[in-house]
Amino acid sequence: MWRLVCNEFQKIFRRKKYWIVFAILAAIMALFTVSEYRSIKEYSTPAKQIEMLQANIKSTKQTLNSSKTSAAQKKSLQANLKQMDEQIKELKKSEKNENYDWRRRVQNDIRDAQKNLRTANRKNNKEDIDKYQLAVQFDKYYLDNNINPYDKKGQLAISTLEESNAFMYALIGIILIAVLVADTISGEASPPTIKMLLTKPVSRGKVLFSKFIASSISCCFMFIIIKIGAYIGLGIADGFNNPNKLVGVGSLYQLDPSKNVNGKTGVSIVPGSTHLIQNWQYDLEVLGVSMLFIVTCVALFILVSVVIKNPAASMGVSVALALVLSVVNIMSMNGSLPSALSKLS
């Protein structure tokens, strides 16, 4: 079995197409990452964020005062205004306290969170209770482990990487995987080199599985190398984020009739569902999910390659399928996917 996999690796790495796709993906990723980094950097300052929030507040108030706005919409817009006001207060507070010792700032944050937590307990607001309990956990962890949570080094890089990953996997990645994998089987059907391979004393299943393993590893290798390159480049430009900082994951949400948005029932977080992990662990989990996505795409396009024997037809169907999946991904991320397709997706 190992010999079959090694043989497939040799075939893949000898093909010019693999390295051309590698270069195309690297170039697209580099251009998008640089563009995204500049855009995020421009709007990352508190002053710029306050300016944008104030513009949103002005626009929201105009909609709120419109006679065409329903009572349910007004309630939702008022909640949005309150949230934006709180964000502006936090940003102004951040600007004011920027030159304070970070330990002092964290201690102040803990006191504020505990005060808000007592208020939430009195009102029995479970969502706020969960929110402020997590805030206290975050801040106490940073104090106990001597980690400055206000150190912005590497934050722009991380934000840029997250946007780049969404672009790379949801849009370009599927199409390039289709181009690489579409003729894995069909390309050996004409000329019929696959027949020679099947005459060897190994099962058909092992032959197909070796192709799947080699294709999956080679595609994952390509994406990992490009991702590492982007991380190093952004780290040099913006600094490297502390891997021991915390991130909240695993949050679950439930339908909440009290949060009615445009006549639709909103959602609220399930108290206690969020747990905290370190950045390095989060990055590994994200990488694992990304690799699972790649392996799934490889399996799908190998299936097409097995079913359709003609290399050109197999390539055409695979790329068309990849384009459809990319469009579905975009619509899904934007929340514009029709309900009938949403469940299927």
Coordinates of C-alpha atoms in Angstrom, one line a residue:
M1 CA 0.0 0.0 0.0
W2 CA 2.8 2.4 0.9
R3 CA 4.5 1.7 -2.4
L4 CA 1.3 2.6 -4.2
V5 CA 1.0 5.9 -2.3
C6 CA 4.7 6.8 -3.0
N7 CA 4.1 6.0 -6.7
E8 CA 1.1 8.4 -6.7
F9 CA 3.2 11.1 -5.0
Q10 CA 5.9 10.8 -7.7
K11 CA 3.2 11.2 -10.4
I12 CA 1.7 14.3 -8.7
F13 CA 5.0 16.1 -8.0
R14 CA 6.3 15.4 -11.6
R15 CA 3.3 17.1 -13.1
K16 CA 3.7 20.8 -14.2
K17 CA 0.1 21.4 -13.4
Y18 CA 0.6 20.9 -9.7
W19 CA 3.3 23.5 -9.5
I20 CA 1.5 25.9 -11.8
V21 CA -1.6 25.7 -9.5
F22 CA 0.7 26.1 -6.5
A23 CA 2.2 29.3 -7.9
I24 CA -1.3 30.7 -8.9
L25 CA -2.7 30.0 -5.5
A26 CA 0.4 31.6 -3.8
A27 CA 0.2 34.7 -6.0
I28 CA -3.6 35.2 -5.5
M29 CA -3.2 34.6 -1.7
A30 CA -0.3 37.2 -1.6
L31 CA -2.2 39.8 -3.5
F32 CA -5.4 39.4 -1.5
T33 CA -3.5 39.3 1.9
V34 CA -1.6 42.5 1.2
S35 CA -4.8 44.3 0.0
E36 CA -6.8 43.0 3.1
Y37 CA -4.0 43.9 5.5
R38 CA -3.9 47.5 4.2
S39 CA -7.7 47.8 4.4
I40 CA -7.9 46.4 8.0
K41 CA -5.0 48.6 9.1
E42 CA -6.7 51.7 7.8
Y43 CA -9.9 51.1 9.8
S44 CA -8.3 49.5 12.9
T45 CA -7.7 52.7 14.9
P46 CA -10.2 53.7 17.6
A47 CA -10.7 57.1 16.0
K48 CA -11.6 55.5 12.6
Q49 CA -13.9 53.0 14.2
I50 CA -15.7 55.7 16.2
E51 CA -16.1 57.7 13.0
M52 CA -17.7 54.7 11.3
L53 CA -20.0 54.0 14.2
Q54 CA -21.2 57.6 14.3
A55 CA -22.0 57.4 10.6
N56 CA -24.0 54.2 11.2
I57 CA -25.8 55.8 14.2
K58 CA -26.8 58.8 12.0
S59 CA -28.1 56.4 9.3
T60 CA -29.9 54.2 11.8
K61 CA -31.7 57.2 13.4
Q62 CA -32.9 58.4 10.0
T63 CA -34.4 54.9 9.4
L64 CA -35.8 54.9 12.9
N65 CA -37.7 58.2 12.3
S66 CA -39.1 57.1 9.0
S67 CA -42.8 56.6 8.9
K68 CA -42.3 53.4 6.9
T69 CA -40.4 51.7 9.7
S70 CA -42.6 49.2 11.6
A71 CA -42.8 48.9 15.4
A72 CA -40.8 45.7 15.4
Q73 CA -38.1 47.2 13.2
K74 CA -38.0 50.3 15.5
K75 CA -37.4 48.0 18.5
S76 CA -34.5 46.3 16.7
L77 CA -33.0 49.6 15.5
Q78 CA -33.2 51.0 19.1
A79 CA -31.3 47.9 20.3
N80 CA -28.7 48.5 17.6
L81 CA -28.3 52.1 18.6
K82 CA -27.7 51.2 22.2
Q83 CA -25.1 48.6 21.2
M84 CA -23.3 51.1 19.0
D85 CA -23.3 53.7 21.8
E86 CA -21.7 51.2 24.1
Q87 CA -19.1 50.4 21.5
I88 CA -18.2 54.1 21.2
K89 CA -17.9 54.4 25.0
E90 CA -15.6 51.4 25.0
L91 CA -13.4 52.8 22.2
K92 CA -13.2 56.2 23.9
K93 CA -12.3 54.5 27.2
S94 CA -9.6 52.5 25.3
E95 CA -8.1 55.7 23.9
K96 CA -8.2 57.4 27.3
N97 CA -6.5 54.5 29.1
E98 CA -4.0 53.7 26.3
N99 CA -1.0 55.0 28.3
Y100 CA -1.9 53.4 31.6
D101 CA -0.1 50.3 32.9
W102 CA -1.8 47.3 31.4
R103 CA -2.2 45.6 34.8
R104 CA -4.0 48.6 36.2
R105 CA -6.3 48.6 33.1
V106 CA -7.1 44.9 33.6
Q107 CA -7.8 45.4 37.3
N108 CA -10.2 48.2 36.4
D109 CA -11.8 46.0 33.8
I110 CA -12.4 43.2 36.4
R111 CA -14.0 45.7 38.8
D112 CA -16.3 47.0 36.0
A113 CA -17.2 43.4 34.9
Q114 CA -18.0 42.4 38.4
K115 CA -20.2 45.5 38.9
N116 CA -22.0 44.7 35.7
L117 CA -22.3 41.0 36.8
R118 CA -24.0 42.0 40.1
T119 CA -26.5 44.1 38.1
A120 CA -27.1 41.2 35.7
N121 CA -27.7 38.9 38.6
R122 CA -30.3 41.2 40.1
K123 CA -32.1 41.5 36.8
N124 CA -31.6 37.7 36.2
N125 CA -30.3 38.5 32.7
K126 CA -28.7 35.1 31.9
E127 CA -27.0 36.3 28.7
D128 CA -25.3 39.3 30.5
I129 CA -24.4 37.0 33.4
D130 CA -22.6 34.7 31.0
K131 CA -21.0 37.6 29.2
Y132 CA -19.5 39.2 32.3
Q133 CA -18.5 35.9 33.9
L134 CA -16.4 35.2 30.8
A135 CA -14.9 38.8 30.9
V136 CA -13.8 38.2 34.5
Q137 CA -12.3 34.8 33.5
F138 CA -10.4 36.4 30.6
D139 CA -8.9 39.2 32.7
K140 CA -8.0 37.1 35.7
Y141 CA -6.2 34.7 33.4
Y142 CA -4.2 37.5 31.9
L143 CA -3.2 38.9 35.3
D144 CA -2.3 35.4 36.7
N145 CA -0.2 34.6 33.6
N146 CA 1.4 38.1 33.1
I147 CA 0.0 38.5 29.6
N148 CA -0.8 42.0 28.3
P149 CA -4.2 41.7 26.6
Y150 CA -3.9 45.3 25.2
D151 CA -0.7 44.4 23.3
K152 CA -1.9 44.9 19.7
K153 CA 1.1 43.2 18.2
G154 CA 0.0 40.6 15.7
Q155 CA -3.8 41.4 15.9
L156 CA -4.0 42.9 12.4
A157 CA -2.1 39.9 11.1
I158 CA -4.5 37.5 12.7
S159 CA -7.6 39.4 11.4
T160 CA -6.1 39.4 7.9
L161 CA -5.3 35.7 8.0
E162 CA -8.9 34.9 9.0
E163 CA -10.3 37.0 6.1
S164 CA -7.7 35.4 3.7
N165 CA -8.5 31.9 4.8
A166 CA -12.2 32.5 4.2
F167 CA -11.4 33.7 0.7
M168 CA -8.8 31.0 0.0
Y169 CA -11.0 28.0 1.1
A170 CA -14.5 29.2 0.2
L171 CA -13.8 30.6 -3.2
I172 CA -10.4 29.9 -4.9
G173 CA -9.5 26.8 -3.0
I174 CA -12.4 24.6 -4.3
I175 CA -11.8 25.6 -7.9
L176 CA -8.1 24.9 -7.8
I177 CA -8.6 21.6 -6.0
A178 CA -11.0 20.6 -8.8
V179 CA -8.4 21.5 -11.4
L180 CA -5.8 19.4 -9.6
V181 CA -7.9 16.3 -8.8
A182 CA -10.4 16.2 -11.7
D183 CA -8.3 13.9 -13.9
T184 CA -6.8 11.7 -11.2
I185 CA -8.6 8.6 -12.5
S186 CA -10.0 9.8 -15.8
G187 CA -6.6 11.0 -16.9
E188 CA -5.3 7.4 -16.7
A189 CA -8.3 6.0 -18.5
S190 CA -7.1 7.5 -21.8
P191 CA -4.4 6.5 -22.4
P192 CA -5.4 3.4 -20.4
T193 CA -2.5 3.4 -17.9
I194 CA -5.0 2.6 -15.2
K195 CA -5.6 -0.9 -16.7
M196 CA -1.9 -1.7 -16.4
L197 CA -2.0 -0.6 -12.7
L198 CA -5.0 -2.8 -12.1
T199 CA -3.1 -5.9 -13.5
K200 CA -0.8 -5.7 -10.4
P201 CA -1.6 -8.0 -7.5
V202 CA -3.5 -5.4 -5.4
S203 CA -7.2 -4.7 -5.1
R204 CA -9.0 -2.0 -7.0
G205 CA -9.9 -0.4 -3.6
K206 CA -6.2 -0.1 -2.6
V207 CA -5.4 1.6 -6.0
L208 CA -8.2 4.1 -5.6
F209 CA -7.4 4.7 -1.9
S210 CA -3.7 5.3 -2.7
K211 CA -4.7 8.0 -5.2
F212 CA -7.1 9.5 -2.7
I213 CA -4.4 9.6 0.1
A214 CA -1.7 11.0 -2.2
S215 CA -4.1 13.7 -3.6
S216 CA -5.3 14.7 -0.2
I217 CA -1.8 15.0 1.3
S218 CA -0.4 16.9 -1.7
C219 CA -3.3 19.4 -1.6
C220 CA -3.1 19.9 2.1
F221 CA 0.7 20.4 1.8
M222 CA 0.1 23.1 -0.8
F223 CA -2.4 25.0 1.4
I224 CA -0.3 24.6 4.6
I225 CA 2.9 26.0 3.0
I226 CA 1.0 29.0 1.6
K227 CA -0.7 29.6 4.9
I228 CA 2.6 29.4 6.8
G229 CA 4.2 31.8 4.2
A230 CA 1.3 34.3 4.7
Y231 CA 1.6 34.0 8.5
I232 CA 5.4 34.7 8.5
G233 CA 5.0 37.6 6.1
L234 CA 2.2 39.2 8.2
G235 CA 4.2 38.5 11.4
I236 CA 7.2 40.4 10.0
A237 CA 4.9 43.3 9.0
D238 CA 2.8 43.5 12.1
G239 CA 4.5 41.3 14.8
F240 CA 3.5 37.9 16.1
N241 CA 0.5 37.5 18.4
N242 CA 1.0 35.9 21.8
P243 CA 0.0 32.3 21.4
N244 CA -1.1 32.0 25.0
K245 CA -3.9 34.6 24.7
L246 CA -7.4 33.3 25.1
V247 CA -10.2 33.0 22.7
G248 CA -13.8 31.9 23.4
V249 CA -15.1 29.0 21.3
G250 CA -18.0 26.5 21.2
S251 CA -20.8 29.1 21.7
L252 CA -24.2 27.8 21.1
Y253 CA -27.3 29.9 20.2
Q254 CA -31.0 29.4 20.8
L255 CA -34.1 31.1 19.4
D256 CA -35.2 34.0 21.5
P257 CA -38.7 35.5 20.9
S258 CA -37.7 38.7 22.8
K259 CA -35.2 39.5 20.0
N260 CA -37.5 40.1 17.1
V261 CA -35.8 41.4 14.0
N262 CA -38.0 42.5 11.1
G263 CA -40.7 40.1 12.2
K264 CA -38.3 37.2 12.6
T265 CA -37.3 35.6 15.8
G266 CA -33.7 36.4 16.8
V267 CA -31.2 34.3 18.7
S268 CA -29.4 34.6 22.0
I269 CA -26.4 32.7 23.3
V270 CA -26.9 29.6 25.4
P271 CA -25.4 30.5 28.9
G272 CA -22.4 28.4 29.8
S273 CA -21.8 27.1 26.2
T274 CA -18.7 29.1 25.6
H275 CA -15.4 27.8 26.8
L276 CA -11.9 29.4 26.7
I277 CA -8.8 28.0 24.9
Q278 CA -5.4 29.4 24.1
N279 CA -4.7 30.9 20.7
W280 CA -2.3 28.2 19.6
Q281 CA -4.9 25.5 20.3
Y282 CA -7.5 27.5 18.4
D283 CA -5.2 27.9 15.4
L284 CA -4.6 24.1 15.4
E285 CA -8.3 23.4 15.5
V286 CA -9.0 25.9 12.6
L287 CA -6.2 24.2 10.6
G288 CA -7.7 20.8 11.3
V289 CA -11.1 21.9 10.0
S290 CA -9.5 23.5 7.0
M291 CA -7.7 20.2 6.2
L292 CA -10.9 18.3 6.6
F293 CA -12.5 20.7 4.1
I294 CA -9.7 20.0 1.6
V295 CA -9.9 16.2 2.0
T296 CA -13.7 16.4 1.5
C297 CA -13.2 18.4 -1.8
V298 CA -10.6 15.9 -2.9
A299 CA -13.0 13.0 -2.3
L300 CA -15.8 14.7 -4.2
F301 CA -13.7 15.4 -7.3
I302 CA -12.1 12.0 -7.3
L303 CA -15.7 10.6 -7.3
V304 CA -16.3 12.7 -10.4
S305 CA -13.1 11.4 -12.0
V306 CA -14.1 7.8 -11.4
V307 CA -17.7 8.2 -12.7
I308 CA -16.7 10.3 -15.8
K309 CA -14.0 8.5 -17.8
N310 CA -13.3 11.3 -20.3
P311 CA -10.6 13.6 -18.9
A312 CA -11.9 16.8 -20.6
A313 CA -15.5 16.0 -19.5
S314 CA -14.4 15.2 -16.0
M315 CA -12.4 18.5 -15.7
G316 CA -15.4 20.5 -17.0
V317 CA -17.9 18.9 -14.6
S318 CA -15.6 19.3 -11.7
V319 CA -14.8 22.9 -12.3
A320 CA -18.5 23.7 -12.9
L321 CA -19.4 21.9 -9.6
A322 CA -16.6 23.9 -7.9
L323 CA -18.0 27.2 -9.2
V324 CA -21.5 26.2 -7.9
L325 CA -20.1 25.3 -4.5
S326 CA -18.1 28.6 -4.4
V327 CA -21.3 30.6 -5.1
V328 CA -23.2 28.6 -2.5
N329 CA -20.4 29.4 0.0
I330 CA -20.5 33.1 -0.7
M331 CA -24.3 33.2 -0.4
S332 CA -24.2 31.2 2.8
M333 CA -21.6 33.6 4.4
N334 CA -23.7 36.6 3.4
G335 CA -26.9 35.0 4.7
S336 CA -28.5 35.3 1.3
L337 CA -28.9 31.6 0.6
P338 CA -32.6 30.6 0.0
S339 CA -34.1 28.5 2.8
A340 CA -34.6 25.5 0.5
L341 CA -30.9 25.4 -0.3
S342 CA -29.8 26.2 3.2
K343 CA -30.6 22.8 4.6
L344 CA -29.0 21.1 1.7
S345 CA -25.9 23.2 2.1

